[in-house]
Coordinates of C-alpha atoms in Angstrom, one line a residue:
M1 CA -2.8 -4.5 -11.4
T2 CA -3.5 -1.3 -10.0
V3 CA -4.3 1.9 -12.1
G4 CA -1.0 3.2 -11.7
V5 CA 1.1 -0.1 -12.6
L6 CA 4.4 0.9 -13.7
G7 CA 5.2 1.5 -17.1
A8 CA 2.8 0.0 -18.7
I9 CA 3.0 0.0 -22.3
S10 CA 1.3 -1.4 -25.3
A11 CA 1.4 -4.7 -27.0
D12 CA 3.0 -3.1 -29.8
A13 CA 6.1 -1.9 -28.3
G14 CA 7.6 -5.4 -28.7
I15 CA 7.7 -6.5 -25.5
P16 CA 6.5 -9.7 -23.7
V17 CA 3.5 -9.9 -21.1
V18 CA 3.7 -12.3 -17.4
A19 CA 0.7 -14.7 -18.4
S20 CA -1.4 -13.8 -16.0
Q21 CA -3.5 -17.2 -16.1
Q22 CA -4.1 -20.1 -14.7
A23 CA -2.2 -23.2 -16.8
G24 CA -4.8 -24.4 -19.3
A25 CA -7.4 -21.4 -18.9
E26 CA -9.0 -18.9 -21.3
P27 CA -7.1 -15.6 -22.5
V28 CA -7.6 -12.7 -20.3
Q29 CA -10.4 -10.6 -22.9
S30 CA -9.1 -6.8 -23.2
R31 CA -11.1 -4.7 -21.0
G32 CA -14.2 -3.2 -23.2
L33 CA -16.1 0.0 -22.5
G34 CA -18.0 -1.0 -19.6
S35 CA -15.3 -2.2 -17.8
L36 CA -13.4 1.3 -18.6
T37 CA -16.6 2.6 -17.1
S38 CA -16.6 0.7 -14.0
R39 CA -13.1 1.4 -13.3
I40 CA -13.5 4.8 -13.1
L41 CA -16.6 4.9 -10.9
S42 CA -15.2 2.5 -8.8
G43 CA -11.7 4.6 -8.4
S44 CA -13.3 8.2 -8.3
V45 CA -15.9 6.4 -4.8
L46 CA -12.6 4.9 -3.3
G47 CA -10.7 8.3 -4.3
L48 CA -13.4 10.2 -2.7
A49 CA -14.3 7.9 0.5
G50 CA -10.6 7.8 1.1
G51 CA -10.2 12.0 1.5
L52 CA -12.9 12.2 3.7
I53 CA -11.8 9.1 5.9
I54 CA -7.9 10.9 6.2
L55 CA -9.8 13.6 7.0
A56 CA -11.8 12.7 9.4
G57 CA -8.6 10.4 11.3
G58 CA -9.5 8.8 14.9
W59 CA -11.8 6.0 15.0
V60 CA -12.6 6.5 11.5
F61 CA -9.0 5.8 10.1
T62 CA -8.5 3.1 11.9
V63 CA -11.9 0.9 11.7
A64 CA -11.0 1.8 7.8
T65 CA -7.0 0.5 8.3
C66 CA -9.0 -3.0 9.9
L67 CA -10.7 -3.1 6.9
V68 CA -7.7 -3.1 4.6
A69 CA -5.9 -5.8 7.1
Y70 CA -8.7 -8.1 7.3
Q71 CA -9.6 -8.5 3.0
A72 CA -5.5 -8.0 2.5
T73 CA -5.6 -11.3 5.4
Q74 CA -8.4 -12.8 2.5
E75 CA -6.5 -11.7 -0.6
F76 CA -2.8 -13.3 0.8
Y77 CA -4.5 -16.7 1.1
G78 CA -5.9 -16.5 -1.8
F79 CA -2.3 -16.6 -3.0
I80 CA -0.4 -19.4 -0.8
T81 CA -3.4 -21.9 -1.5
S82 CA -4.0 -21.2 -4.8
K83 CA -2.4 -24.4 -7.0
G84 CA 0.3 -22.4 -8.9
I85 CA 1.8 -22.2 -5.3
S86 CA 0.5 -24.8 -2.6
A87 CA 2.0 -26.9 -5.6
G88 CA 5.4 -26.7 -4.0
M89 CA 4.9 -24.8 -0.4
E90 CA 1.7 -26.6 2.1
P91 CA -0.5 -24.3 2.8
P92 CA -1.3 -22.9 7.0
P93 CA -3.9 -24.8 8.0
P94 CA -7.5 -22.8 7.7
A95 CA -7.2 -22.1 11.3
V96 CA -3.9 -20.3 10.9
S97 CA -5.7 -18.5 8.6
V98 CA -8.5 -17.4 11.0
L99 CA -6.4 -16.3 13.4
T100 CA -4.1 -14.4 11.0
S101 CA -6.9 -12.2 9.8
L102 CA -7.7 -11.8 13.6
M103 CA -4.2 -10.7 14.8
C104 CA -3.7 -8.3 11.4
V105 CA -7.0 -6.9 12.3
C106 CA -6.1 -6.6 15.9
L107 CA -2.7 -5.1 15.1
S108 CA -4.7 -2.2 13.9
V109 CA -7.0 -1.2 16.6
W110 CA -3.7 -1.7 19.4
T111 CA -2.0 0.5 17.2
Y112 CA -4.3 3.4 17.6
A113 CA -5.3 2.7 21.0
S114 CA -1.9 2.5 22.1
H115 CA -0.1 5.3 20.4
G116 CA 1.4 3.9 17.8
R117 CA 3.1 1.4 20.1
S118 CA 3.1 -1.9 17.9
T119 CA 6.2 -3.7 17.8
A120 CA 5.8 -5.9 20.4
A121 CA 2.1 -6.2 19.8
L122 CA 3.9 -7.9 16.5
A123 CA 6.2 -10.4 18.4
V124 CA 2.9 -11.6 20.5
S125 CA 1.0 -11.7 17.6
A126 CA 3.6 -14.4 15.6
F127 CA 4.3 -16.1 18.5
A128 CA 0.3 -16.7 18.4
L129 CA 0.7 -17.9 15.4
L130 CA 4.0 -20.2 15.4
S131 CA 2.2 -22.2 18.7
L132 CA -0.9 -23.0 16.9
Q133 CA 0.7 -24.3 14.2
L134 CA 3.1 -26.1 16.8
L135 CA 0.2 -27.7 18.3
T136 CA -2.5 -28.5 15.7
V137 CA -0.7 -29.9 12.4
K138 CA 1.2 -32.8 12.9
Q139 CA 3.7 -32.4 9.8
L140 CA 4.3 -29.0 10.4
R141 CA 6.8 -27.7 7.5
F142 CA 8.9 -24.6 7.7
S143 CA 6.9 -23.0 4.5
Q144 CA 3.7 -22.7 6.7
L145 CA 5.1 -21.3 9.4
A146 CA 7.2 -18.2 7.5
S147 CA 4.3 -17.6 5.3
S148 CA 1.8 -17.6 7.7
V149 CA 4.5 -15.0 9.4
F150 CA 4.9 -12.9 6.5
G151 CA 1.2 -12.6 6.2
L152 CA 1.1 -11.2 9.3
F153 CA 4.1 -8.9 8.9
Y154 CA 2.3 -7.5 5.2
C155 CA -1.2 -7.8 6.3
G156 CA -1.1 -6.3 9.5
Y157 CA 1.9 -4.7 10.8
L158 CA 2.9 -2.6 7.4
P159 CA -0.7 -1.6 6.7
S160 CA -0.3 -0.1 11.0
F161 CA 1.9 2.0 10.1
W162 CA -0.9 4.4 8.3
I163 CA -2.0 4.9 11.3
K164 CA 1.2 5.7 13.7
L165 CA 1.5 8.6 10.6
R166 CA -1.6 10.0 10.6
V167 CA -1.8 9.7 14.6
L168 CA 1.2 12.4 14.4
S169 CA 0.1 15.5 16.7
A170 CA 2.3 18.4 15.6
P171 CA 1.4 21.2 14.4
A172 CA 1.7 21.3 10.5
I173 CA 0.7 24.0 8.6
N174 CA 2.8 27.3 8.8
S175 CA 1.3 29.0 5.0
T176 CA -1.7 31.6 5.7
A177 CA -3.2 29.7 2.2
V178 CA -5.8 27.5 4.8
H179 CA -6.7 30.0 7.6
G180 CA -9.3 31.1 5.4
W181 CA -10.7 27.9 4.4
P182 CA -14.3 27.0 6.4
V183 CA -14.9 25.2 9.6
L184 CA -15.7 22.2 7.8
F185 CA -12.0 20.9 7.0
G186 CA -11.3 21.1 11.3
G187 CA -9.9 24.5 11.1
I188 CA -6.4 25.0 11.6
T189 CA -5.2 23.1 14.1
H190 CA -6.8 20.8 12.8
W191 CA -4.0 20.5 10.7
T192 CA -1.4 18.9 11.8
V193 CA 1.4 16.9 10.4
G194 CA 0.0 13.7 10.2
L195 CA -3.1 14.4 8.5
I196 CA -0.4 16.9 5.8
A197 CA 1.9 13.4 5.6
T198 CA -0.7 11.1 5.2
F199 CA -2.1 13.5 2.5
M200 CA 1.0 13.6 0.2
T201 CA 2.3 10.5 0.9
V202 CA -1.1 9.1 -0.8
A203 CA -1.5 11.9 -3.2
C204 CA 2.8 11.0 -4.1
T205 CA 1.8 7.6 -4.8
I206 CA -0.9 8.2 -7.1
A207 CA 0.7 10.9 -9.1
A208 CA 3.6 7.9 -8.9
D209 CA 1.1 5.4 -10.5
T210 CA -0.4 7.8 -13.0
G211 CA 2.9 9.3 -14.1
A212 CA 4.4 6.0 -14.9
Y213 CA 1.1 4.1 -16.8
A214 CA 0.7 7.5 -18.7
F215 CA 4.5 7.6 -19.2
G216 CA 5.1 4.0 -19.4
R217 CA 2.4 3.6 -22.5
T218 CA 3.5 6.7 -24.5
L219 CA 7.8 6.8 -24.0
G220 CA 7.7 3.1 -22.8
R221 CA 10.9 1.1 -24.7
T222 CA 13.4 -0.2 -21.8
Q223 CA 12.2 -2.8 -19.8
L224 CA 13.5 -1.7 -16.2
I225 CA 13.3 -5.4 -14.7
S226 CA 12.1 -8.8 -15.6
I227 CA 9.7 -9.4 -13.0
S228 CA 7.3 -7.4 -14.3
P229 CA 8.2 -6.7 -18.8
K230 CA 5.0 -3.9 -18.6
K231 CA 7.4 -2.1 -16.2
T232 CA 10.2 0.2 -18.4
V233 CA 12.6 3.2 -17.3
E234 CA 10.6 5.5 -19.3
G235 CA 8.0 4.7 -16.8
A236 CA 9.7 4.7 -13.4
I237 CA 11.4 8.0 -14.6
G238 CA 7.6 9.7 -15.3
G239 CA 6.6 7.9 -12.5
L240 CA 9.6 10.1 -10.5
A241 CA 9.0 12.9 -12.1
C242 CA 5.3 13.7 -11.2
S243 CA 5.6 12.1 -7.3
T244 CA 8.4 15.0 -6.9
V245 CA 5.9 17.9 -8.6
V246 CA 3.2 17.0 -6.4
A247 CA 5.3 16.8 -2.9
L248 CA 7.1 20.1 -4.6
A249 CA 3.5 22.0 -4.3
F250 CA 3.1 20.4 -0.7
W251 CA 5.9 22.4 0.5
R252 CA 4.8 25.4 -2.1
F253 CA 1.6 25.6 -1.1
L254 CA 0.5 24.1 2.5
R255 CA 4.8 25.0 3.8
W256 CA 5.4 21.3 4.8
P257 CA 7.8 19.9 4.5
A258 CA 9.9 23.0 5.6
Q259 CA 12.4 22.5 3.6
V260 CA 12.8 21.5 -0.4
G261 CA 15.0 18.9 0.3
V262 CA 12.8 16.9 2.6
A263 CA 10.5 16.9 0.4
V264 CA 11.9 16.0 -2.8
G265 CA 13.9 12.8 -0.4
L266 CA 10.3 11.9 0.4
A267 CA 9.1 12.0 -3.3
L268 CA 12.2 9.5 -4.3
L269 CA 11.3 7.3 -0.8
I270 CA 7.5 7.4 -2.0
F271 CA 8.6 6.3 -5.8
L272 CA 10.4 3.8 -4.7
A273 CA 8.3 2.1 -1.9
S274 CA 4.9 1.7 -4.3
L275 CA 7.3 0.3 -6.8
C276 CA 8.9 -1.9 -4.6
G277 CA 5.1 -2.7 -3.2
D278 CA 3.8 -3.5 -6.7
L279 CA 6.5 -5.8 -7.2
I280 CA 5.6 -7.8 -4.8
E281 CA 2.5 -8.5 -5.7
S282 CA 3.3 -9.1 -8.7
V283 CA 5.7 -11.9 -7.4
M284 CA 3.2 -13.3 -5.8
K285 CA -0.1 -13.1 -8.8
R286 CA 2.6 -14.7 -11.5
E287 CA 3.5 -17.7 -8.3
A288 CA -0.3 -18.2 -7.8
G289 CA -0.6 -17.7 -11.2
L290 CA -3.8 -15.2 -10.7
K291 CA -5.2 -12.6 -13.1
D292 CA -6.6 -10.3 -10.1
S293 CA -5.7 -11.1 -6.2
S294 CA -10.0 -10.9 -6.3
D295 CA -12.7 -9.3 -7.7
L296 CA -13.8 -7.4 -4.9
I297 CA -13.5 -3.7 -6.7
P298 CA -15.0 -4.1 -9.8
G299 CA -12.3 -2.3 -13.0
H300 CA -9.8 -2.4 -10.2
G301 CA -10.1 -6.7 -9.0
G302 CA -8.8 -7.0 -5.0
L303 CA -7.6 -5.0 -3.2
L304 CA -4.3 -6.2 -2.6
D305 CA -4.4 -5.2 -6.6
R306 CA -5.6 -1.9 -5.8
F307 CA -3.7 -0.9 -2.5
D308 CA 0.0 -2.6 -3.7
S309 CA 1.6 0.6 -3.7
Y310 CA 0.4 1.8 -0.6
I311 CA 1.7 -1.5 1.4
F312 CA 5.4 0.4 2.5
T313 CA 5.0 3.9 1.9
G314 CA 3.4 4.5 4.8
A315 CA 5.9 2.9 6.7
I316 CA 8.8 4.7 4.5
V317 CA 7.1 7.8 5.3
Y318 CA 6.6 7.5 9.5
F319 CA 10.3 6.5 9.4
V320 CA 11.4 9.2 7.9
L321 CA 9.5 12.2 9.9
K322 CA 9.6 10.3 13.5
F323 CA 13.1 9.6 13.4
V324 CA 15.1 10.9 10.5
T325 CA 14.4 14.8 10.1
P326 CA 14.3 14.7 14.3
L327 CA 17.9 13.7 13.9
F328 CA 19.6 16.3 12.0
G329 CA 16.8 19.4 12.6
L330 CA 14.8 19.5 10.2

């Protein structure tokens, strides 16, 4: 799970924990001090790198998104080819996995190059994946078609919305608070809706995860959902509260969003989207019988373990800013 797994509670709280190992595997030992140190260090490096990448925008942000899409695809196919899932569902052949990785990366590149137009590219990519299977798989099953298209959507199309969000170019800063900031940060004209919205979405997601973890661990008693018994109602309330506080801080100090109601609404949607992303990856890991999606990030597991909460948030915030708030003149 990510650092901010919602409602994580201590073992003495009396709520069962989902088994995360393959059948017959050794029990997972509790993480020691060395693991905690590596977790903090790798998390700090990721946070610093992520902040600089968001600030840079452009091709730097796009290349980073491409790397995320590629690694997410590898870990997704690791799930569906695992013993836990493949026992009941025939996975797509390796050629489809390779093409899916390529298409997921190309979706991010196309989204940036076309200034956010990726819907048709998704349809073309899906057609290519399905056609390849029709031509190469003798005993083709629906599960193979469905899993490949879901992988394209989950690992390629959804991450591309972060590029759509980042390239929103309308000026965002109405406050005098940042007029004195050094040119190092790009100057006042650099602070667009895309930049501030991306920073706020990431910050609210981190706050939701961290707040839910802290509140759930200290106060969590009521199970939230059976999919992940570690998640509690108390943790969810804490996560929502922390996400709201961060959104209100952006509204108060940067004057974005311009209306306090929009800030609160975005905080709620970001929290719900991060929770949904976390739960969906939990389902995949449970079905695969895996504890982590990979061992890519020391102390955190795989990329999907760290970024599952971000899968849907970019798309949700982009939709609200692009279509909902203009509709109501906000």
